[in-house]
Coordinates of C-alpha atoms in Angstrom, one line a residue:
M100 CA 127.7 89.6 -78.4
K101 CA 128.1 86.3 -76.5
K102 CA 131.7 87.1 -75.7
T103 CA 130.8 90.5 -74.6
D104 CA 128.0 89.2 -72.3
K105 CA 130.4 86.6 -71.0
R106 CA 133.0 89.2 -70.2
R107 CA 130.4 91.4 -68.5
N108 CA 129.1 88.5 -66.4
S109 CA 132.7 87.6 -65.5
G110 CA 133.4 91.1 -64.5
Q111 CA 130.3 91.3 -62.3
T112 CA 131.2 88.0 -60.7
Y113 CA 134.7 89.2 -59.9
A114 CA 133.4 92.5 -58.5
M115 CA 131.0 90.6 -56.3
Q116 CA 133.6 88.2 -55.0
N117 CA 136.0 91.1 -54.5
G118 CA 133.4 93.0 -52.5
R119 CA 132.6 90.0 -50.4
T120 CA 136.3 89.5 -49.7
R121 CA 136.7 93.1 -48.6
L122 CA 133.6 92.9 -46.4
L123 CA 134.8 89.6 -44.8
R124 CA 138.3 91.2 -44.2
L125 CA 136.7 94.3 -42.7
L126 CA 134.4 92.2 -40.5
S127 CA 137.3 89.9 -39.4
N128 CA 139.5 92.9 -38.5
R129 CA 136.7 94.5 -36.5
T130 CA 135.9 91.3 -34.8
L131 CA 139.6 90.7 -33.9
I132 CA 139.9 94.2 -32.5
V133 CA 136.6 93.9 -30.5
V134 CA 137.6 90.4 -29.1
V135 CA 141.1 91.6 -28.1
A136 CA 139.6 94.7 -26.5
A137 CA 137.0 92.6 -24.7
L138 CA 139.6 90.2 -23.4
L139 CA 141.8 93.1 -22.1
G140 CA 138.8 94.7 -20.6
L141 CA 137.8 91.4 -18.8
V142 CA 141.3 90.9 -17.5
M143 CA 141.4 94.4 -16.1
T144 CA 137.9 94.1 -14.7
F145 CA 138.8 90.8 -13.0
K146 CA 141.9 92.3 -11.5
V147 CA 140.2 95.5 -10.4
S148 CA 137.2 93.7 -8.9
Q149 CA 139.6 91.4 -7.0
Q150 CA 141.5 94.4 -5.6
V151 CA 138.2 96.2 -4.7
Q152 CA 136.8 93.1 -3.0
N153 CA 140.1 92.6 -1.0
Q154 CA 140.1 96.2 0.0
E155 CA 136.4 96.0 1.0
Y156 CA 136.9 93.1 3.3
L157 CA 140.0 94.7 4.8
S158 CA 138.1 97.8 5.5
R159 CA 135.1 95.8 6.8
A160 CA 137.4 93.9 9.2
L161 CA 139.1 97.0 10.5
T162 CA 135.8 98.8 11.0
L163 CA 134.4 95.8 12.9
S164 CA 137.5 95.8 15.2
E165 CA 137.2 99.5 15.8
S166 CA 133.5 99.2 16.7
I167 CA 134.1 96.3 19.1
S168 CA 137.1 98.2 20.8
M169 CA 134.8 101.1 21.7
M170 CA 132.0 98.9 23.2
P171 CA 131.7 99.7 26.9
D172 CA 131.1 96.0 27.8
V173 CA 134.2 94.9 26.0
I174 CA 136.4 97.6 27.7
T175 CA 135.0 96.7 31.1
L176 CA 135.5 92.9 30.7
V177 CA 139.1 93.3 29.2
E178 CA 140.0 95.6 32.1
S179 CA 138.8 93.1 34.7
G180 CA 140.4 90.2 32.9
D181 CA 137.0 88.6 32.1
P182 CA 136.7 86.6 35.3
G183 CA 133.2 85.3 34.2
H184 CA 134.4 84.2 30.7
E185 CA 131.7 86.4 29.1
L186 CA 133.9 87.6 26.2
P187 CA 134.0 84.4 24.2
K188 CA 130.2 84.2 24.0
L189 CA 129.9 87.9 23.2
A190 CA 132.6 87.6 20.4
L191 CA 130.7 84.6 18.9
T192 CA 127.4 86.5 19.0
I193 CA 129.0 89.5 17.2
A194 CA 130.7 87.3 14.7
H195 CA 127.5 85.5 13.9
R196 CA 125.6 88.8 13.4
T197 CA 128.3 90.4 11.3
K198 CA 129.2 87.2 9.4
A199 CA 132.8 87.5 10.5
S200 CA 135.0 84.4 10.4
Y201 CA 136.5 85.2 13.8
I202 CA 136.8 87.8 16.4
V203 CA 139.8 87.5 18.8
I204 CA 140.1 89.7 21.8
A205 CA 143.4 89.8 23.7
D206 CA 144.6 91.5 26.8
K207 CA 147.5 94.0 27.1
N208 CA 150.0 91.2 27.0
G209 CA 148.6 89.8 23.8
V210 CA 147.1 86.7 25.5
R211 CA 143.9 85.6 23.7
L212 CA 140.7 86.0 25.8
T213 CA 138.5 84.8 22.9
H214 CA 138.9 82.6 19.9
P215 CA 136.6 80.4 17.7
N216 CA 138.8 77.5 18.8
P217 CA 138.5 77.3 22.6
A218 CA 141.8 75.5 22.8
L219 CA 143.7 78.6 21.7
I220 CA 142.1 80.8 24.4
G221 CA 144.9 81.7 26.8
Q222 CA 147.6 81.4 24.2
P223 CA 149.6 84.4 23.0
L224 CA 148.5 86.2 19.8
G225 CA 151.2 86.5 17.2
D226 CA 152.3 89.9 15.7
A227 CA 150.5 91.9 18.4
Q228 CA 153.2 94.3 19.3
D229 CA 152.4 96.9 16.7
V230 CA 148.7 97.0 17.7
L231 CA 149.6 97.1 21.5
S232 CA 151.8 100.1 20.7
G233 CA 148.8 102.0 19.4
K234 CA 148.7 101.2 15.7
S235 CA 145.7 99.9 13.8
T236 CA 146.4 97.5 11.0
A237 CA 144.5 96.0 8.1
T238 CA 146.3 93.2 6.2
F239 CA 145.9 89.8 4.9
H240 CA 147.1 87.4 7.6
E241 CA 147.9 83.7 7.7
G242 CA 146.4 82.5 11.0
S243 CA 145.2 79.3 12.6
L244 CA 142.0 79.5 10.4
G245 CA 143.9 80.1 7.2
L246 CA 144.5 83.2 5.1
S247 CA 142.1 86.0 6.0
A248 CA 141.4 89.7 5.6
N249 CA 142.4 90.8 9.1
G250 CA 141.8 94.2 10.9
R251 CA 143.4 94.9 14.3
T252 CA 143.0 97.8 16.6
P253 CA 143.9 98.5 20.2
I254 CA 141.4 98.7 23.1
R255 CA 141.7 101.8 25.2
D256 CA 140.2 102.6 28.6
S257 CA 138.7 105.9 29.7
T258 CA 142.2 107.3 30.3
D259 CA 143.3 106.4 26.7
K260 CA 145.6 103.7 28.0
I261 CA 145.9 100.6 25.9
I262 CA 144.5 97.6 27.8
G263 CA 144.2 95.0 25.0
L264 CA 143.4 94.6 21.3
V265 CA 140.7 93.3 18.9
S266 CA 141.5 91.2 15.8
S267 CA 138.6 90.5 13.4
G268 CA 138.8 88.9 10.1
Y269 CA 137.1 87.2 7.1
V270 CA 138.7 84.0 5.8
T271 CA 139.3 84.4 2.1
N272 CA 137.5 81.1 1.4
T273 CA 134.3 82.7 2.6
F274 CA 134.3 85.4 0.0
A275 CA 136.4 84.0 -2.8
G276 CA 133.2 82.5 -4.3
E277 CA 131.7 85.9 -4.7
I278 CA 134.4 87.1 -7.1
R279 CA 134.3 83.9 -9.1
H280 CA 130.6 84.2 -9.5
L281 CA 131.1 87.8 -10.6
Q282 CA 133.8 86.8 -13.0
R283 CA 131.6 84.2 -14.7
S284 CA 128.8 86.7 -15.0
F285 CA 131.2 89.2 -16.6
I286 CA 132.3 86.6 -19.1
L287 CA 128.8 85.5 -20.1
Y288 CA 127.1 88.8 -20.1
G289 CA 130.2 90.7 -21.3
F290 CA 130.7 88.6 -24.5
G291 CA 127.0 88.5 -25.1
V292 CA 126.6 92.3 -24.9
I293 CA 129.8 92.8 -27.0
F294 CA 128.6 90.4 -29.7
L295 CA 125.1 92.0 -29.8
G296 CA 126.6 95.4 -29.7
F297 CA 129.0 94.5 -32.6
I298 CA 126.1 93.3 -34.7
L299 CA 123.9 96.3 -33.9
A300 CA 126.8 98.6 -34.5
E301 CA 127.6 97.1 -37.9
I302 CA 123.9 97.3 -38.9
L303 CA 123.6 100.9 -37.8
S304 CA 126.9 101.8 -39.4
R305 CA 125.8 100.4 -42.8
T306 CA 122.4 102.0 -42.5
L307 CA 123.9 105.4 -41.7
R308 CA 126.4 105.1 -44.6
N309 CA 123.5 104.6 -47.0
R310 CA 121.4 107.5 -45.7
R311 CA 121.7 111.2 -46.2
I312 CA 120.3 113.9 -44.0
E313 CA 117.4 115.4 -45.8
N314 CA 116.7 118.4 -43.6
E315 CA 119.6 120.1 -41.8
L316 CA 117.3 122.8 -40.4
Q317 CA 115.2 120.2 -38.6
E318 CA 118.3 118.6 -37.1
A319 CA 119.4 122.0 -35.9
K320 CA 116.0 122.6 -34.4
N321 CA 116.0 119.2 -32.7
K322 CA 119.5 119.9 -31.2
Y323 CA 118.3 123.3 -29.9
Q324 CA 115.2 121.7 -28.3
E325 CA 117.4 119.0 -26.7
R326 CA 119.7 121.7 -25.3
E327 CA 116.8 123.7 -23.9
A328 CA 115.3 120.5 -22.3
M329 CA 118.6 119.6 -20.8
L330 CA 119.3 123.1 -19.5
H331 CA 115.9 123.4 -17.8
A332 CA 116.0 119.9 -16.4
I333 CA 119.2 120.1 -14.4
K334 CA 118.9 120.9 -10.7
E335 CA 121.4 123.7 -10.6
G336 CA 120.6 127.2 -11.8
V337 CA 122.6 128.3 -14.8
I338 CA 123.0 131.8 -16.2
T339 CA 125.2 132.9 -19.1
L340 CA 126.2 136.5 -19.4
S341 CA 127.7 138.4 -22.3
L342 CA 130.7 140.5 -22.1
D343 CA 128.5 143.6 -21.4
R344 CA 126.8 141.5 -18.6
K345 CA 123.5 141.0 -20.4
I346 CA 121.6 137.7 -19.8
L347 CA 122.0 135.4 -22.7
L348 CA 120.6 132.3 -21.2
I349 CA 118.8 131.4 -17.9
N350 CA 117.1 128.2 -16.9
D351 CA 114.0 127.5 -14.7
E352 CA 116.0 126.8 -11.5
A353 CA 118.0 130.0 -11.7
M354 CA 114.7 132.0 -12.3
R355 CA 113.2 130.3 -9.2
L356 CA 116.3 130.9 -7.0
L357 CA 116.5 134.6 -8.0
D358 CA 112.8 135.2 -8.3
L359 CA 113.0 136.2 -12.0
R360 CA 110.7 135.8 -15.0
S361 CA 111.6 134.4 -18.4
D362 CA 111.5 137.8 -20.0
V363 CA 114.8 138.8 -18.4
V364 CA 116.8 137.3 -21.3
G365 CA 118.6 140.1 -23.1
K366 CA 118.4 142.5 -20.1
P367 CA 121.5 143.6 -18.1
I368 CA 121.9 141.5 -14.9
D369 CA 122.0 144.7 -12.7
A370 CA 118.6 145.6 -14.1
V371 CA 116.8 142.5 -12.7
V372 CA 118.9 141.7 -9.6
P373 CA 119.0 144.3 -6.7
Q374 CA 122.3 145.9 -5.6
G375 CA 124.2 143.9 -3.1
R376 CA 126.7 141.1 -2.6
L377 CA 124.6 138.7 -4.7
L378 CA 124.8 141.0 -7.7
D379 CA 128.6 141.5 -7.2
L380 CA 129.1 137.8 -7.2
L381 CA 127.0 137.3 -10.4
E382 CA 128.9 140.1 -12.1
G383 CA 132.3 138.7 -10.9
E384 CA 133.0 141.9 -8.9
T385 CA 133.9 139.9 -5.8
P386 CA 136.7 137.5 -6.7
Q387 CA 136.8 135.5 -3.4
G388 CA 136.9 132.0 -4.9
D389 CA 134.6 129.2 -5.8
D390 CA 131.5 128.1 -3.9
E391 CA 130.6 131.4 -2.4
I392 CA 127.6 131.4 -0.1
V393 CA 125.2 134.2 -0.4
L394 CA 121.7 134.8 1.1
N395 CA 118.7 136.4 -0.5
D396 CA 115.2 136.8 0.9
K397 CA 114.2 133.1 0.4
F398 CA 117.3 131.0 -0.2
S399 CA 120.9 130.3 0.8
L400 CA 122.8 130.0 -2.5
K401 CA 126.2 128.6 -3.5
I402 CA 127.5 130.5 -6.5
N403 CA 130.3 129.6 -8.9
S404 CA 131.4 131.8 -11.8
R405 CA 133.6 130.9 -14.8
Q406 CA 134.8 133.1 -17.6
V407 CA 134.2 131.8 -21.1
R408 CA 137.1 132.3 -23.6
Q409 CA 137.3 131.7 -27.3
L410 CA 140.6 131.9 -29.1
G411 CA 142.1 133.4 -26.0
R412 CA 139.5 136.2 -25.8
H413 CA 137.0 136.7 -23.0
I414 CA 133.5 136.6 -24.4
G415 CA 131.3 136.2 -21.3
S416 CA 130.8 134.1 -18.2
V417 CA 128.8 131.1 -17.0
I418 CA 127.3 131.2 -13.5
T419 CA 125.9 128.2 -11.6
L420 CA 123.7 128.5 -8.5
R421 CA 122.8 125.8 -6.1
D422 CA 120.1 125.8 -3.4
R423 CA 121.8 125.3 0.0
T424 CA 118.9 126.5 2.1
E425 CA 118.4 123.1 3.7
H426 CA 122.2 122.7 4.2
I427 CA 122.4 126.1 6.0
G428 CA 119.4 125.1 8.1
L429 CA 121.1 121.9 9.2
M430 CA 124.2 123.9 9.9
R431 CA 122.1 126.2 12.0
E432 CA 120.7 123.3 14.0
L433 CA 124.2 121.9 14.4
D434 CA 125.4 125.3 15.7
S435 CA 122.5 125.2 18.2
V436 CA 123.6 121.8 19.5
T437 CA 127.3 122.9 19.5
N438 CA 126.4 126.0 21.5
L439 CA 124.7 123.8 24.1
T440 CA 127.5 121.3 24.1
N441 CA 130.2 124.0 24.6
A442 CA 128.0 125.6 27.3
L443 CA 127.8 122.2 29.1
R444 CA 131.5 121.7 28.8
A445 CA 132.2 125.1 30.3
Q446 CA 129.8 124.3 33.2
Q447 CA 131.5 120.9 33.7
H448 CA 134.9 122.6 33.8
E449 CA 133.8 125.2 36.3
Y450 CA 132.2 122.6 38.5
A451 CA 135.3 120.5 38.4
N452 CA 137.4 123.5 39.6
R453 CA 134.9 124.0 42.4
I454 CA 135.1 120.4 43.5
H455 CA 138.9 120.5 43.5
T456 CA 138.8 123.6 45.7
L457 CA 136.4 122.1 48.1
S458 CA 138.4 118.9 48.2
G459 CA 141.6 120.9 49.0
L460 CA 139.8 122.8 51.8
V461 CA 138.4 119.6 53.3
E462 CA 141.9 117.9 53.3
L463 CA 143.3 121.0 55.1
G464 CA 140.5 120.7 57.7
R465 CA 139.3 124.3 56.9
F466 CA 135.6 123.4 57.3
D467 CA 134.5 127.0 58.0
D468 CA 136.1 128.1 54.7
V469 CA 134.3 125.2 53.0
Q470 CA 131.0 126.4 54.4
E471 CA 131.7 130.0 53.3
Y472 CA 132.8 128.9 49.8
L473 CA 129.7 126.8 49.3
G474 CA 127.6 129.8 50.3
E475 CA 129.4 132.0 47.8
I476 CA 129.1 129.7 44.8
S477 CA 125.5 128.8 45.7
A478 CA 124.5 132.4 45.8
M479 CA 126.5 133.1 42.6
D480 CA 124.3 131.1 40.3
A481 CA 121.2 130.3 42.3
D482 CA 119.6 133.8 42.0
L483 CA 120.1 133.9 38.2
A484 CA 118.9 130.3 37.8
E485 CA 115.8 131.0 39.9
K486 CA 115.1 134.2 38.0
L487 CA 115.4 132.5 34.6
N488 CA 113.3 129.6 35.6
D489 CA 110.6 132.0 36.7
K490 CA 110.5 134.0 33.5
I491 CA 111.6 131.4 30.9
A492 CA 109.7 128.2 31.0
N493 CA 111.7 126.5 28.2
Q494 CA 114.5 124.7 30.0
T495 CA 116.7 124.5 26.8
V496 CA 117.0 128.3 26.6
T497 CA 117.5 128.6 30.3
A498 CA 120.3 126.1 30.2
L499 CA 121.9 127.9 27.3
L500 CA 121.8 131.3 29.1
L501 CA 123.2 129.8 32.3
A502 CA 126.0 128.1 30.4
K503 CA 126.8 131.3 28.4
V504 CA 127.3 133.0 31.8
V505 CA 129.9 130.4 32.7
I506 CA 131.6 130.6 29.3
A507 CA 131.8 134.4 29.6
R508 CA 133.2 134.1 33.1
E509 CA 135.9 131.8 31.8
K510 CA 136.9 134.4 29.2
G511 CA 136.9 137.2 31.8
V512 CA 133.6 138.7 30.6
V513 CA 130.7 139.7 32.9
L514 CA 127.4 138.6 31.3
N515 CA 124.4 140.2 32.9
I516 CA 120.9 138.8 32.1
D517 CA 117.7 140.6 32.8
P518 CA 114.7 138.5 31.8
Q519 CA 111.7 140.8 32.4
T520 CA 109.3 138.6 30.2
S521 CA 109.0 135.1 28.9
L522 CA 110.0 134.0 25.4
D523 CA 107.7 131.0 25.1
D524 CA 105.1 132.8 23.0
L525 CA 107.5 134.2 20.4
S526 CA 106.9 133.5 16.8
L527 CA 110.5 132.2 16.6
D528 CA 110.8 128.4 17.0
L529 CA 113.1 127.0 19.6
N530 CA 116.1 126.4 17.3
A531 CA 115.7 129.9 15.9
Q532 CA 115.7 131.4 19.4
I533 CA 118.9 129.5 20.3
T534 CA 120.5 130.7 17.1
V535 CA 119.6 134.3 17.5
I536 CA 120.3 134.6 21.2
G537 CA 123.5 132.5 21.1
N538 CA 124.9 134.3 18.0
L539 CA 124.4 137.7 19.5
I540 CA 125.9 136.8 22.8
D541 CA 128.9 135.1 21.2
N542 CA 129.6 138.1 19.0
A543 CA 129.3 140.4 22.0
I544 CA 131.7 138.3 24.1
D545 CA 134.2 138.2 21.2
A546 CA 134.0 142.0 20.8
V547 CA 135.0 142.7 24.5
I548 CA 137.2 139.7 25.3
A549 CA 140.4 141.8 25.2
R550 CA 139.1 144.6 27.5
P551 CA 139.9 144.6 31.2
D552 CA 136.3 145.7 32.2
A553 CA 134.5 143.5 29.6
Q554 CA 130.8 143.5 30.1
V555 CA 127.8 142.1 28.1
S556 CA 124.2 142.5 29.0
L557 CA 121.1 140.7 27.7
S558 CA 117.5 141.7 28.4
F559 CA 114.0 140.5 27.5
Q560 CA 111.2 143.0 27.5
A561 CA 107.6 143.2 26.5
S562 CA 106.6 146.1 24.2
H563 CA 103.3 147.8 23.7
S564 CA 102.9 146.6 20.2
N565 CA 102.1 142.9 20.9
S566 CA 105.8 142.0 20.5
K567 CA 108.8 141.3 22.7
I568 CA 112.3 142.9 22.5
I569 CA 115.6 141.2 23.0
T570 CA 118.5 143.6 23.6
V571 CA 122.2 142.7 23.6
R572 CA 124.8 145.3 24.6
D573 CA 128.5 145.3 25.0
N574 CA 131.2 147.8 25.9
G575 CA 133.5 146.9 23.1
S576 CA 134.9 149.1 20.2
G577 CA 131.4 149.3 18.6
L578 CA 130.1 148.8 15.1
P579 CA 131.6 150.2 11.8
E580 CA 130.5 153.7 11.0
P581 CA 128.8 155.3 9.2
R582 CA 126.7 152.2 8.4
P583 CA 126.5 149.9 11.4
E584 CA 123.8 147.8 9.6
I585 CA 126.5 146.5 7.2
V586 CA 127.1 143.7 9.8
F587 CA 123.8 142.1 8.7
E588 CA 125.0 141.7 5.1
D589 CA 126.2 138.2 4.3
G590 CA 129.9 138.0 3.7
F591 CA 130.8 140.8 6.1
S592 CA 133.1 139.7 8.9
T593 CA 135.8 141.1 11.0
K594 CA 137.2 137.7 11.7
K595 CA 140.1 136.1 9.7
V596 CA 139.0 133.5 7.1
E597 CA 140.6 130.2 7.9
N598 CA 140.6 126.9 6.0
S599 CA 138.2 128.3 3.3
V600 CA 135.4 128.5 5.9
H601 CA 132.6 130.8 4.8
R602 CA 132.6 133.7 7.3
G603 CA 130.1 136.5 7.7
L604 CA 126.9 134.4 7.7
G605 CA 126.1 134.4 11.4
L606 CA 124.4 137.8 11.7
A607 CA 123.0 137.5 8.2
I608 CA 121.2 134.3 9.2
V609 CA 120.1 136.0 12.4
S610 CA 118.6 138.9 10.4
R611 CA 116.8 136.5 8.0
L612 CA 115.4 134.4 10.8
V613 CA 114.0 137.5 12.6
K614 CA 112.5 138.9 9.4
Q615 CA 111.0 135.6 8.4
S616 CA 109.2 135.6 11.8
G617 CA 107.7 139.0 11.0
G618 CA 110.1 140.8 13.3
S619 CA 112.9 143.4 12.9
I620 CA 116.5 143.7 14.0
T621 CA 118.5 147.0 14.4
C622 CA 121.9 148.0 15.7
Y623 CA 123.7 151.1 16.8
N624 CA 126.6 152.4 18.8
N625 CA 126.2 153.6 22.4
H626 CA 129.5 153.1 24.3
G627 CA 129.7 149.9 22.5
A628 CA 127.5 147.8 20.2
V629 CA 123.8 147.5 20.8
F630 CA 121.6 145.0 19.0
V631 CA 117.8 145.2 19.3
V632 CA 115.6 142.4 18.1
E633 CA 111.8 142.9 18.1
V634 CA 109.8 139.7 17.5
P635 CA 106.0 139.5 17.4
V636 CA 104.2 137.0 19.8
K637 CA 102.2 134.1 18.5
K638 CA 98.6 134.9 17.6

């Protein structure tokens, strides 16, 4: 018995020692792997962080140089040769505010006009030929102050002629400490987190190995609840359709964007979404590409659709919807500003032509012709401007209409405007008015631009139903028959799609703006296209 007990104790001791040996071996192997991985990770992190910091300061230096080169004061002083020696003080002020190590400004011959070391002012700047030939550079440069992240760019005058250059930089000694501090932080926190993570991972691993899942149904339920919470928490709308186009899954955002209730699950998509382009995109009937823009009564939506395949077999589709209403609104405001900018450009171009004509007549001594020409151009726009100012108090709309006349004239189109009433009391806000009127006029001009007798007319009239009517006519080829109103559907366009630009939204946005204000818009053919907008006045 004693021998048996002794052998048993001996066996237990051997097993315990063997187990400890295997455990220590396992721990040492894991520790070695973790340490090697950590070292490799730190080396890569140091290298990448160094490269990122270098690139950041190169970009910062080039951006600073470009900003200085476009400053009107700098351009003026460089052109004049800086007779008052104002540039050095200005450069030092900018360098102090931007924490740049130096800002050097040179003339078109590469001679320094500024430098942190006054003794170098008036001396030629090295390696300036590339920049003076029009090329901007961002490199590490060994200069009089040492190695620095240097950005150089040419200075151009109003005629785009190169008159000098700007060289800005950050000496590497000024930012080398940042990366060293970052590296020390990586080492301390990195190894600390790795060590703690290793211990926690080992504890968790041993705990999970000794436990068994007691209730798989509960786990499945938890996963389902997590999936539902995740699905309804994301900002994008998500819909999954079966092969027969029934709704299998829909989240809260999709229901909000499409104005649906939660009981639509299991129903065909065409039973809950009205007919139109929106339904075609949801069903995949309009394969025009990703990120299709579509409008409904409340929102501007961006739609993506992907087919789901399993073992090479199509089993359904997943659709994502994003609310782009604010984005479209910003685009509409940008279009309004662009319309005004283009209009002002056209006016400037026309006025420049007139000044050139007058200058030529004066040089020829034909003063009678000058007087006659001035009378003609004065009468050409004065009557219309006076008429618009009398009827339309808002100067922005008046300026837009006057400029549209000039744009139309440049394109060989006669634009007649008949303002019989004011637009100030419309329920449309100013940006909406510019969008509606500008879009309708632009479309009308595009429709007749190829005709020899191209004409477009715009009129404002008061109706008997406490509303006002805006009418735009043209003598172009007209609207598509038998359904002219198709032009108001988003996605419809007669223009060629270029560079993946979403076409066919202009008239759709116009229609939605008018309807949101409580008005209506119609169109028909009568020796060309006719658009009639009726908008109620403010109460």
